PDB file of C-alpha atoms in Angstrom:
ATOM      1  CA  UNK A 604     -40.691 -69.737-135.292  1.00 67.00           C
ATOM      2  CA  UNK A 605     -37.727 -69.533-133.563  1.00 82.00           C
ATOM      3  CA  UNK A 606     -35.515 -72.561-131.244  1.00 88.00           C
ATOM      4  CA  UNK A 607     -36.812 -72.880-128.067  1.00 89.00           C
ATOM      5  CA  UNK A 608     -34.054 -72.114-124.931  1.00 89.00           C
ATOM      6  CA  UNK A 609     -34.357 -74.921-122.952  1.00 88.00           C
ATOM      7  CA  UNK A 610     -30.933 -73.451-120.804  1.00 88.00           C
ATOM      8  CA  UNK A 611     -31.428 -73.039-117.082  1.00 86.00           C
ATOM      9  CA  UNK A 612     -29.021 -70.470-115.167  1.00 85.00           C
ATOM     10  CA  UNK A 613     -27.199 -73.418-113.943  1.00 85.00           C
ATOM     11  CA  UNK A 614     -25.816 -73.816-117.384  1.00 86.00           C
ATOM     12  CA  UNK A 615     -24.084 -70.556-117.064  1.00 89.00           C
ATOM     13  CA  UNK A 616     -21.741 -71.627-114.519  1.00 91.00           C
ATOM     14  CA  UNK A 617     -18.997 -73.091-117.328  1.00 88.00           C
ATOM     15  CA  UNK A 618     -16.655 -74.230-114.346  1.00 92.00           C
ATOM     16  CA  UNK A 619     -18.796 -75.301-111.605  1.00 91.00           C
ATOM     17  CA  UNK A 620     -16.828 -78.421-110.854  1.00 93.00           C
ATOM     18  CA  UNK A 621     -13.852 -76.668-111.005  1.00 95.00           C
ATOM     19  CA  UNK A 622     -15.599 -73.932-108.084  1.00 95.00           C
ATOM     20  CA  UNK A 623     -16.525 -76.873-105.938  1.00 95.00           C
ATOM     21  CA  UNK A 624     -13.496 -77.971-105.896  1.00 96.00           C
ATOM     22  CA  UNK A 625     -11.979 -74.290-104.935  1.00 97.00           C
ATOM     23  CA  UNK A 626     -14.715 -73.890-102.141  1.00 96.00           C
ATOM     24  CA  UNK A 627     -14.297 -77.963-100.696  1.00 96.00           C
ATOM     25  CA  UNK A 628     -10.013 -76.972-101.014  1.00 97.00           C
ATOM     26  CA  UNK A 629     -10.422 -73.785 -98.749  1.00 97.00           C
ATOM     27  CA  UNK A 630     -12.882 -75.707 -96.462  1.00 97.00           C
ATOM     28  CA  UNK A 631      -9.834 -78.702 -95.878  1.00 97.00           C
ATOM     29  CA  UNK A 632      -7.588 -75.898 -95.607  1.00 98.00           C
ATOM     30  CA  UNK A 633      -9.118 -74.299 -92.258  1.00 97.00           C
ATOM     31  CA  UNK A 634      -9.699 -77.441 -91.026  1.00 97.00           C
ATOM     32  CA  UNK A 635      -5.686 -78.961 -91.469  1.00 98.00           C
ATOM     33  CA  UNK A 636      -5.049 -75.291 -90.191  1.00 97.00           C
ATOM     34  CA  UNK A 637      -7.273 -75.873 -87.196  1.00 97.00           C
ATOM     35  CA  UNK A 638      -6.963 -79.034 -85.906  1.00 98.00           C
ATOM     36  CA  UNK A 639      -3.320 -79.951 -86.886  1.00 98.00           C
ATOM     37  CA  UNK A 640      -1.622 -76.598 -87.537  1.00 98.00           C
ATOM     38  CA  UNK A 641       2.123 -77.724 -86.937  1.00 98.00           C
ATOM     39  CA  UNK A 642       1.440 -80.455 -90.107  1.00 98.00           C
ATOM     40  CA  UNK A 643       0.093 -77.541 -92.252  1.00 98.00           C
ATOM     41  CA  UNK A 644       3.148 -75.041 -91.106  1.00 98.00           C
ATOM     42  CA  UNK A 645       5.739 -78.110 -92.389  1.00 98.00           C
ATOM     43  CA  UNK A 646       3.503 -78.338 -95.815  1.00 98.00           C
ATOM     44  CA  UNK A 647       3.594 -73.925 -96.275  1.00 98.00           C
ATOM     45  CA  UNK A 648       7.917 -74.810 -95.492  1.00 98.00           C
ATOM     46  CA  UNK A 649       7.915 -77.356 -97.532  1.00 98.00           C
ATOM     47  CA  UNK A 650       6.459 -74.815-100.355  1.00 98.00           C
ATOM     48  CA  UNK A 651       9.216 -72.392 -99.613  1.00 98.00           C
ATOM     49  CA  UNK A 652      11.536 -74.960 -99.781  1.00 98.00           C
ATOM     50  CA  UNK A 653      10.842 -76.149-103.431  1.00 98.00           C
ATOM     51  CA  UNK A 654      10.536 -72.642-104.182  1.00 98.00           C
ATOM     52  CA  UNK A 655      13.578 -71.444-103.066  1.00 98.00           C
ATOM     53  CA  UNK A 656      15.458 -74.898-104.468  1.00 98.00           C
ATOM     54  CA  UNK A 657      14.233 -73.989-108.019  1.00 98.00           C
ATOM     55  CA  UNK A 658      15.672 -70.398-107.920  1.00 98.00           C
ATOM     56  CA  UNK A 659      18.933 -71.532-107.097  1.00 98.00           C
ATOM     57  CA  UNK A 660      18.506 -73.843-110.164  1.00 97.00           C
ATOM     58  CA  UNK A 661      17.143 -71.106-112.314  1.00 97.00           C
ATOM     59  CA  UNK A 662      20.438 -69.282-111.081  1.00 97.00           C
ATOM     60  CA  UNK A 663      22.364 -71.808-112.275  1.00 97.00           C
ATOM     61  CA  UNK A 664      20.327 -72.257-115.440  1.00 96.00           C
ATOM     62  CA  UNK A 665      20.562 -68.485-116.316  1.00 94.00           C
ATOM     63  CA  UNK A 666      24.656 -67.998-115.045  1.00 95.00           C
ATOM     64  CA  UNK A 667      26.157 -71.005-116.946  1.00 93.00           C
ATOM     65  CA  UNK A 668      24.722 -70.033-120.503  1.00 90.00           C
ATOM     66  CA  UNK A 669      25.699 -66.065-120.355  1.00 84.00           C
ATOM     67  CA  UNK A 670      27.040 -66.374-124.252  1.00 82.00           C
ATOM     68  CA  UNK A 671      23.588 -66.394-125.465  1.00 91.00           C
ATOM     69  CA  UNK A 672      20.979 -63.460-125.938  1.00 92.00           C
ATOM     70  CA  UNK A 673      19.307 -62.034-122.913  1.00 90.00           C
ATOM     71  CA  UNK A 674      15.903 -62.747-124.262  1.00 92.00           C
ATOM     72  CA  UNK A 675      17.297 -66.363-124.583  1.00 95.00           C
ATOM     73  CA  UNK A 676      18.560 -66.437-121.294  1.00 94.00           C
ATOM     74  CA  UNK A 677      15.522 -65.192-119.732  1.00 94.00           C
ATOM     75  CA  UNK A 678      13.140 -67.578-121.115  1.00 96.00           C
ATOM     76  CA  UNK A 679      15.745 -70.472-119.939  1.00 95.00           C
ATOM     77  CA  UNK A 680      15.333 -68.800-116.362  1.00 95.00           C
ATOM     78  CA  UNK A 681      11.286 -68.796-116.221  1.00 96.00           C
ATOM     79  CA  UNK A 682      11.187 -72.199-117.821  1.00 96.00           C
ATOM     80  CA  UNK A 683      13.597 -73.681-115.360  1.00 96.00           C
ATOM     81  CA  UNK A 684      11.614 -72.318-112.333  1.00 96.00           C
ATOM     82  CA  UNK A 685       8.566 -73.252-114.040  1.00 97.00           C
ATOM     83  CA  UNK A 686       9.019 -76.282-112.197  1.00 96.00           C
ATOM     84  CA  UNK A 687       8.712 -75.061-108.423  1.00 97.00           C
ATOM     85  CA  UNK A 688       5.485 -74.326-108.690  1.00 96.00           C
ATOM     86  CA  UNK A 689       4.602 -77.551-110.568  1.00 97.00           C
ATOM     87  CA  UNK A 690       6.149 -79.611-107.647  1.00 97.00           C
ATOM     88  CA  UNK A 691       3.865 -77.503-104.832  1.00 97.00           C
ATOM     89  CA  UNK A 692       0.616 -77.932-106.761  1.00 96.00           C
ATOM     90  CA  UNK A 693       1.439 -81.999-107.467  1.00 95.00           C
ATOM     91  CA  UNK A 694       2.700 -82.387-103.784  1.00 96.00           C
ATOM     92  CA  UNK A 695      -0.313 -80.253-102.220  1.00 95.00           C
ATOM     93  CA  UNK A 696       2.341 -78.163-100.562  1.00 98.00           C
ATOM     94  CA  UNK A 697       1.093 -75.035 -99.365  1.00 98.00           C
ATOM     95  CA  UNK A 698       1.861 -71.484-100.870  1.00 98.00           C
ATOM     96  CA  UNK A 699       0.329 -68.450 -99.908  1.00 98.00           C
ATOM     97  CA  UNK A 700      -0.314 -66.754-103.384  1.00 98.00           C
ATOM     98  CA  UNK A 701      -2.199 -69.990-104.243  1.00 97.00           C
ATOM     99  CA  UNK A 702      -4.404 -69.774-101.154  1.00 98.00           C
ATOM    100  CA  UNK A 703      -5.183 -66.067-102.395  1.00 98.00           C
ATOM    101  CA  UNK A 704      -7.302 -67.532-104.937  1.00 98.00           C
ATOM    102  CA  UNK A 705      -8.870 -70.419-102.704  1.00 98.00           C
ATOM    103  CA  UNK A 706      -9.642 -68.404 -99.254  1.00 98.00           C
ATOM    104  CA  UNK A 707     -11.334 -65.865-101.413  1.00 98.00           C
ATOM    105  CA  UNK A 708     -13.294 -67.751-102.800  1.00 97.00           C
ATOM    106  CA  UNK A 709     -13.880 -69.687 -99.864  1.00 96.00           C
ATOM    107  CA  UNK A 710     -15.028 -65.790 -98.244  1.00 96.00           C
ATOM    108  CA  UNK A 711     -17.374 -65.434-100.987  1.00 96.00           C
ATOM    109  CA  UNK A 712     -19.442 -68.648-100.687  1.00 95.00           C
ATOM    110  CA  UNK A 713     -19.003 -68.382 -97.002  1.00 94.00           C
ATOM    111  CA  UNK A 714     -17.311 -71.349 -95.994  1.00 93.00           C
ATOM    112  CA  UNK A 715     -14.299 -70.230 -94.257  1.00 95.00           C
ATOM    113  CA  UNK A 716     -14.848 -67.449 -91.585  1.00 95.00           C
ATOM    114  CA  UNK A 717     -12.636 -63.950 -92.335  1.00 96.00           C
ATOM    115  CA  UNK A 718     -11.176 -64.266 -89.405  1.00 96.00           C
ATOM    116  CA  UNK A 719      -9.553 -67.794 -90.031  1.00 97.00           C
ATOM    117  CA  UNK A 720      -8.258 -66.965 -93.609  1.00 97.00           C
ATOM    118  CA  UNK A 721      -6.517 -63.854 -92.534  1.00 97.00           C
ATOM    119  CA  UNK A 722      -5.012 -66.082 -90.062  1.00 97.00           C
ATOM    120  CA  UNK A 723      -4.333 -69.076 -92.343  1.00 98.00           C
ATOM    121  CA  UNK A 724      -2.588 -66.339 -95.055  1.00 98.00           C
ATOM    122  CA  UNK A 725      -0.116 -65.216 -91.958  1.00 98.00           C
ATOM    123  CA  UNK A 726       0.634 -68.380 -91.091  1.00 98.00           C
ATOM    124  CA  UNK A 727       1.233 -69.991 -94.405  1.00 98.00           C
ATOM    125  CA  UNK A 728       3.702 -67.114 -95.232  1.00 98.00           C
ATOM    126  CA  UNK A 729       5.367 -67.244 -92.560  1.00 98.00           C
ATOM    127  CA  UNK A 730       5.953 -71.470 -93.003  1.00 98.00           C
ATOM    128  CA  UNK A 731       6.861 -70.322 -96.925  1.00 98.00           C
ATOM    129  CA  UNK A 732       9.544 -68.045 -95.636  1.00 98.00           C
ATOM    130  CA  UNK A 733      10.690 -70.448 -93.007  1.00 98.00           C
ATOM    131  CA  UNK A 734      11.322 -73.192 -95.678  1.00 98.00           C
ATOM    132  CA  UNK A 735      13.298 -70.762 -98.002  1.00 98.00           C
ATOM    133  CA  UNK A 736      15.558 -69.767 -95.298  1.00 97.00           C
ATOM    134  CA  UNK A 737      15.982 -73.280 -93.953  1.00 98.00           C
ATOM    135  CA  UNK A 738      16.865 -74.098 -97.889  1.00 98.00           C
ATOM    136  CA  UNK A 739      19.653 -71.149 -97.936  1.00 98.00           C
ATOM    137  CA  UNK A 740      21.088 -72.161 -94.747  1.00 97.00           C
ATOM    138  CA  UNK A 741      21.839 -75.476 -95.625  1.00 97.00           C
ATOM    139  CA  UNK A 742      22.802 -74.573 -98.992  1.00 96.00           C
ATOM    140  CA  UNK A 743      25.703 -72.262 -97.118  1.00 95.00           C
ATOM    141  CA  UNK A 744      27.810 -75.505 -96.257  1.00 96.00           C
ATOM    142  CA  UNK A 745      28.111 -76.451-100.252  1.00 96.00           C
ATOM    143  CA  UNK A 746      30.059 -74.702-103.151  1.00 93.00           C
ATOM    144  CA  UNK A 747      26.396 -74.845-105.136  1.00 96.00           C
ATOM    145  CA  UNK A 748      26.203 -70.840-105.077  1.00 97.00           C
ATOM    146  CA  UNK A 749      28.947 -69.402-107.556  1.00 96.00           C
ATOM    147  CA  UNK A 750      30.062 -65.783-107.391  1.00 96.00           C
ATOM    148  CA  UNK A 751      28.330 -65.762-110.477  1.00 96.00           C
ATOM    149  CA  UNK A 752      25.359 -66.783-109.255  1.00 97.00           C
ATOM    150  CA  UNK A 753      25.708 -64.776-105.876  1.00 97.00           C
ATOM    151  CA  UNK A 754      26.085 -61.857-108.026  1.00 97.00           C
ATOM    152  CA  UNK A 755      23.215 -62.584-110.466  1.00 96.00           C
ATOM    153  CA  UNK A 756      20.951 -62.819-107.079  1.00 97.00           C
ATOM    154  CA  UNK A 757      22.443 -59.190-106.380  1.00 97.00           C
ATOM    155  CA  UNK A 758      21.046 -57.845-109.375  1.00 96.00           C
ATOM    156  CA  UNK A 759      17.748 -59.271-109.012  1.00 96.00           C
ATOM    157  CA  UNK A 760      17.145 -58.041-105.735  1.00 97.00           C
ATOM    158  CA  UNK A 761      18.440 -54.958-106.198  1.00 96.00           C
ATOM    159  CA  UNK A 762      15.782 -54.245-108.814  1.00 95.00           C
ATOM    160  CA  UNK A 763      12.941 -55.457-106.576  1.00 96.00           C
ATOM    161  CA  UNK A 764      14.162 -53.085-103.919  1.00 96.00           C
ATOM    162  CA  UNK A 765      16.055 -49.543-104.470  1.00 94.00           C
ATOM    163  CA  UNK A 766      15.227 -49.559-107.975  1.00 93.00           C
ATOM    164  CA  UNK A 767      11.480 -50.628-108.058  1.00 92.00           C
ATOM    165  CA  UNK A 768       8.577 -47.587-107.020  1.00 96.00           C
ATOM    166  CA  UNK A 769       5.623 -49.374-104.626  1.00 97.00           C
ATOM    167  CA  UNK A 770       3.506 -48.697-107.609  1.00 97.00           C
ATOM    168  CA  UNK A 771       5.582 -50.852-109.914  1.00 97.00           C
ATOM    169  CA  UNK A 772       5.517 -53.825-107.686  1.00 98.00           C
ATOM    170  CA  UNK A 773       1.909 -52.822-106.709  1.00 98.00           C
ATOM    171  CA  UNK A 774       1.210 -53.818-110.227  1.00 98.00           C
ATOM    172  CA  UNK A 775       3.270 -56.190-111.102  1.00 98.00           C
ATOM    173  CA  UNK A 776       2.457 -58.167-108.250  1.00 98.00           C
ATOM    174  CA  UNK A 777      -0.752 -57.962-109.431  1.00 98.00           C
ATOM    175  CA  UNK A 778      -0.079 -59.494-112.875  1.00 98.00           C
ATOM    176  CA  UNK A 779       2.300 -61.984-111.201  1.00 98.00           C
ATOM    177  CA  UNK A 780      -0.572 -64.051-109.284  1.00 98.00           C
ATOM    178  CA  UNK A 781      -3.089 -63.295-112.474  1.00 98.00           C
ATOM    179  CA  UNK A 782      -1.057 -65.599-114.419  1.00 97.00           C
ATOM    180  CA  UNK A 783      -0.029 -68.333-111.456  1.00 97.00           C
ATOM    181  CA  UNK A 784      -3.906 -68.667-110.155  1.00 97.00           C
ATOM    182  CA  UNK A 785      -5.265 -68.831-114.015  1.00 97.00           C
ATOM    183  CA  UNK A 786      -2.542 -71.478-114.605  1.00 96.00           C
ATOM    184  CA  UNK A 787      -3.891 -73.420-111.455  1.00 97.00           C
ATOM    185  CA  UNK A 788      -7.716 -72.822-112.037  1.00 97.00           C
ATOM    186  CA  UNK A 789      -7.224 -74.257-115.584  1.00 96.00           C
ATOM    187  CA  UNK A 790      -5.206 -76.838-114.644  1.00 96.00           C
ATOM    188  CA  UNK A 791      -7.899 -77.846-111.723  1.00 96.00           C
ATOM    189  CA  UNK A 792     -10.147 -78.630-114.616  1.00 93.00           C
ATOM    190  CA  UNK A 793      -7.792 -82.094-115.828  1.00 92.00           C
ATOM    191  CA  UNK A 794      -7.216 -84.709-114.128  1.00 89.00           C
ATOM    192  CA  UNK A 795      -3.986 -86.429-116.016  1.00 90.00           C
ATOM    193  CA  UNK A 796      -0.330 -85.122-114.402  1.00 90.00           C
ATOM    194  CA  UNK A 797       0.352 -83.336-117.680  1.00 93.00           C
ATOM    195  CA  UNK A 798      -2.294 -81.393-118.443  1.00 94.00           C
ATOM    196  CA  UNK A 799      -2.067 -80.176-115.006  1.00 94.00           C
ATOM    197  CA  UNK A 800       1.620 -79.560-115.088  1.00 95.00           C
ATOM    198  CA  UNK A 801       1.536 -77.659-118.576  1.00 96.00           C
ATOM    199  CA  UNK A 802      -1.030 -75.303-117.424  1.00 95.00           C
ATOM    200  CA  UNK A 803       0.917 -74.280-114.029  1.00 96.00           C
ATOM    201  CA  UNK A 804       3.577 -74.152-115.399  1.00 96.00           C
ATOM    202  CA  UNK A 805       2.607 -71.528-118.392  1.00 95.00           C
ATOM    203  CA  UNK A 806       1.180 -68.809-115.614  1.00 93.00           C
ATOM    204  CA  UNK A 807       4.989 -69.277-114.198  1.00 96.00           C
ATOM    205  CA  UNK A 808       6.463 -68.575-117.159  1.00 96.00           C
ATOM    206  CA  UNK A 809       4.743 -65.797-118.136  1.00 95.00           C
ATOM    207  CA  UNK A 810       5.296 -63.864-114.574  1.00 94.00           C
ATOM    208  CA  UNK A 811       9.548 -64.845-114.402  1.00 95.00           C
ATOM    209  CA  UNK A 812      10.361 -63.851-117.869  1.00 96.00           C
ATOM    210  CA  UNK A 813       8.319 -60.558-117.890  1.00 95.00           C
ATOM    211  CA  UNK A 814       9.648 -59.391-114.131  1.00 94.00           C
ATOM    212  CA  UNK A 815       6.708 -59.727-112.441  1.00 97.00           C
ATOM    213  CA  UNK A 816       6.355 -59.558-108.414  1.00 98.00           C
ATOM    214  CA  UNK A 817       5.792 -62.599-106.316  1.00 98.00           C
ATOM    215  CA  UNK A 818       6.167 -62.065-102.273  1.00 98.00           C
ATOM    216  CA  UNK A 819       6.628 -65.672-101.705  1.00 98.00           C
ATOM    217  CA  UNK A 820       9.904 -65.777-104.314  1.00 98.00           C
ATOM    218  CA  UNK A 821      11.092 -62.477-103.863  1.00 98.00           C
ATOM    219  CA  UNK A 822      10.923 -62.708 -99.689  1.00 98.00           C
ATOM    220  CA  UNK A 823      12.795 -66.077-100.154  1.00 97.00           C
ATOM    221  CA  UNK A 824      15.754 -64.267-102.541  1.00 98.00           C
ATOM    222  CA  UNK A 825      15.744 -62.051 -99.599  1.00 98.00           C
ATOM    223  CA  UNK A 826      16.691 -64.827 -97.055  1.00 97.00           C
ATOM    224  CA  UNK A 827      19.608 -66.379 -99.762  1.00 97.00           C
ATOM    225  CA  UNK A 828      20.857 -62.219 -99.759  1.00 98.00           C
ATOM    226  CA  UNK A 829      21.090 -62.683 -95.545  1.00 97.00           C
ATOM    227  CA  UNK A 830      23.086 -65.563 -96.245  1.00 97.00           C
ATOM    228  CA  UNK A 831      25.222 -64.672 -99.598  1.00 97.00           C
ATOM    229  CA  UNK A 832      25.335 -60.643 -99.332  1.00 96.00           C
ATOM    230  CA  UNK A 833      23.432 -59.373 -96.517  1.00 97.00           C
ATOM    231  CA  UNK A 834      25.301 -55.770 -96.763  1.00 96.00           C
ATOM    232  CA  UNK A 835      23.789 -55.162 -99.952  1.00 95.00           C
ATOM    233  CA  UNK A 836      20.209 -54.973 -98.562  1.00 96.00           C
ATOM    234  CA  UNK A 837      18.548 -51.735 -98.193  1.00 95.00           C
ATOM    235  CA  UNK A 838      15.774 -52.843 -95.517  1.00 96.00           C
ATOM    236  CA  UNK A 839      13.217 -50.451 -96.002  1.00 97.00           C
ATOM    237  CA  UNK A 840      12.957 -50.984 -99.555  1.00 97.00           C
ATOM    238  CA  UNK A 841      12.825 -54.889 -98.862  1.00 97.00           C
ATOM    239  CA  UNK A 842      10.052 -53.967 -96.435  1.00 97.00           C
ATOM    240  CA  UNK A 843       8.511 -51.750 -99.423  1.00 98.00           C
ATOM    241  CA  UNK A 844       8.742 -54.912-101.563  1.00 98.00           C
ATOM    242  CA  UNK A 845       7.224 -57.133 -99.615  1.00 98.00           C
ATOM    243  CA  UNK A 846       4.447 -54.961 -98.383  1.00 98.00           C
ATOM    244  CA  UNK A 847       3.190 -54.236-101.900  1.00 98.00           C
ATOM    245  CA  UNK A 848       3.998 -57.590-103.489  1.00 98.00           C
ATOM    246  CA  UNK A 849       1.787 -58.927-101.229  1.00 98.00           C
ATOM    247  CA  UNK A 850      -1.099 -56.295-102.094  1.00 98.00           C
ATOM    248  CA  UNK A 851      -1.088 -56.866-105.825  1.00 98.00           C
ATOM    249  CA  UNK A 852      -0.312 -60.750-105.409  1.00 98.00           C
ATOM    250  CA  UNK A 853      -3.662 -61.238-103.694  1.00 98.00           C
ATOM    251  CA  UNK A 854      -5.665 -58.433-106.020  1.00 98.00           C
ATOM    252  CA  UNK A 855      -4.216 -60.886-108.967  1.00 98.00           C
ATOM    253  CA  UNK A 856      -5.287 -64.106-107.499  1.00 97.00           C
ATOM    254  CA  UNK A 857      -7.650 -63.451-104.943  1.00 98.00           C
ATOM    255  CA  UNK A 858     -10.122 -60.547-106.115  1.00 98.00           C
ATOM    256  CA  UNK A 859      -9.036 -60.934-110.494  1.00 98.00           C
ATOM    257  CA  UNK A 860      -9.250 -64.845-110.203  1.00 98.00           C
ATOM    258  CA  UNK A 861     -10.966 -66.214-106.581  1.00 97.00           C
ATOM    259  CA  UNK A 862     -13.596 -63.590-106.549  1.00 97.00           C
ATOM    260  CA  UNK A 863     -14.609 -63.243-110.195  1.00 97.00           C
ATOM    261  CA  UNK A 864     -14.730 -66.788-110.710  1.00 97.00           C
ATOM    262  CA  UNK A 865     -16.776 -67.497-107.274  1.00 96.00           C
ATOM    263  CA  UNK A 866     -18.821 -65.172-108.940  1.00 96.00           C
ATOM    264  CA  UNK A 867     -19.273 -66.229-112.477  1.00 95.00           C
ATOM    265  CA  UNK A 868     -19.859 -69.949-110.540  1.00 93.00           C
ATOM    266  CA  UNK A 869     -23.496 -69.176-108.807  1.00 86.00           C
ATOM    267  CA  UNK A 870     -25.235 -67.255-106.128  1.00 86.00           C
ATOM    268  CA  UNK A 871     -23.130 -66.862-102.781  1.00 89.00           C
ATOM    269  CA  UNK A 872     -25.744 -68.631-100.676  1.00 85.00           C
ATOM    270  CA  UNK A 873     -25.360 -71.537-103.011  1.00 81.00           C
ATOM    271  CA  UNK A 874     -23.383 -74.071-100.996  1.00 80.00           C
ATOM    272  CA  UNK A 875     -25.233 -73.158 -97.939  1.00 81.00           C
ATOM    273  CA  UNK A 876     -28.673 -73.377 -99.533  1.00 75.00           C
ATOM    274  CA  UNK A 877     -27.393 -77.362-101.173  1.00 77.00           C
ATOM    275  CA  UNK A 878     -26.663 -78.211 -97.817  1.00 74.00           C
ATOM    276  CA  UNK A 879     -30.421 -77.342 -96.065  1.00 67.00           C
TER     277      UNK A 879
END
């Protein structure tokens, strides 16, 4: 005679805490968004900010140890800017490839109307660009940026733009906000400061050192180019950049990551259904 299965359905849903969490997140979201939307536009700059601080450090990082391999050199690069994205997640700051994973998953349990998210996703990105280019702008007035650096910048943007194909960034966007939203999900699931910080900070350092797309970084290396070498922007491709970073940043973290793990987490009427 075999073991009796004494599992429920419930028992399936390995990271239902984690879920709630998600779903309550999204909820507070709409309602900072709602009722005091010029504090949550200084938290989505503040997220550009960090952002944008960090990739002048990883230009720094990567410039000032040039003797060493490129593989070396690389891995110094993701590692250093590792840490922007460990800063927004500890200071709640607000980034928009982050709420990719949350707003979906808020859509799927229906807690946050459609029509607020695609709202709350304009408005954060535009607060994540405003921070960058408030970051550049006072970074202008110092000697920080070296023509090294300036010209390291160049390169990068230059293959994000003429010399990436909207497929190619399509994709790689895609795999860019994969790894940052499993790197947050996993870390949602400790509670100490370094378990939480090694996990974000692995999903960053897997999308920097392989190339990937992310529209928040690469629209802030955009704003340093308007203030550092603003000639050597082709605008259309920019535009092309942009448009299909932001596509495959929220397949990646919204549909591969919010969706599928709403999903794996219980019925979509669930939340409603707890609270009759």
């Amino acid at each position: 005679m075999g073991m009796k299965n004494l599992k429920t359905l419930e028992d399936t849903y390995a990271s239902r805490q984690t879920m709630d969490a998600v779903v309550g997140s999204s909820q507070m979201k709409a309602v900072m968004l709602e009722k005091t939307p010029v504090r949550y536009f200084f938290k989505s700059m503040m997220s550009g900010f960090l952002l944008s601080i960090v990739a002048v450090f990883m230009l720094a990082m990567k410039t000032q140890h040039t003797g060493l391999n490129e593989g070396t050199i690389n891995f110094i690069g993701a590692v250093s800017f590792s840490l922007a994205l460990v800063l927004i997640v500890l200071t709640q700051s607000e980034l928009l490839t982050s709420n990719f994973m949350y707003m979906t998953a808020g859509a799927y349990y229906k807690s946050v109307p459609i029509g607020k998210i695609i709202w709350l996703f304009i408005f954060c990105f535009i607060g994540n660009i405003a921070g960058g280019f408030v970051l550049f702008g006072l970074m202008k007035f110092t000697h920080v940026m070296t023509p090294e650096m300036i010209k390291a910048l160049t390169g990068i943007v230059e293959k994000k733009t003429t010399l990436g194909t909207w497929e190619g960034i399509l994709v790689k966007g895609l795999f860019a906000n994969f790894f940052i939203n499993i790197g947050i999900y996993v870390s949602m699931q400790f509670k100490d400061g370094l378990s939480k910080t090694f996990f974000v900070a692995c999903g960053v350092v897997v999308f920097v050192f392989m190339g990937y797309e992310h529209v928040v970084y690469n629209a802030n290396l955009f704003s340093g180019m308007m203030f550092y070498n603003i000639g050597a922007l082709a605008w259309l491709d920019v535009l092309k950049n942009i448009v299909f970073a932001f596509i495959g940043n929220y397949i990646g973290g919204g549909i591969f990551i919010g969706l599928l793990f709403a999903f794996f987490n219980g019925k979509r009427n669930r939340y409603i259904e707890e609270q009759k």
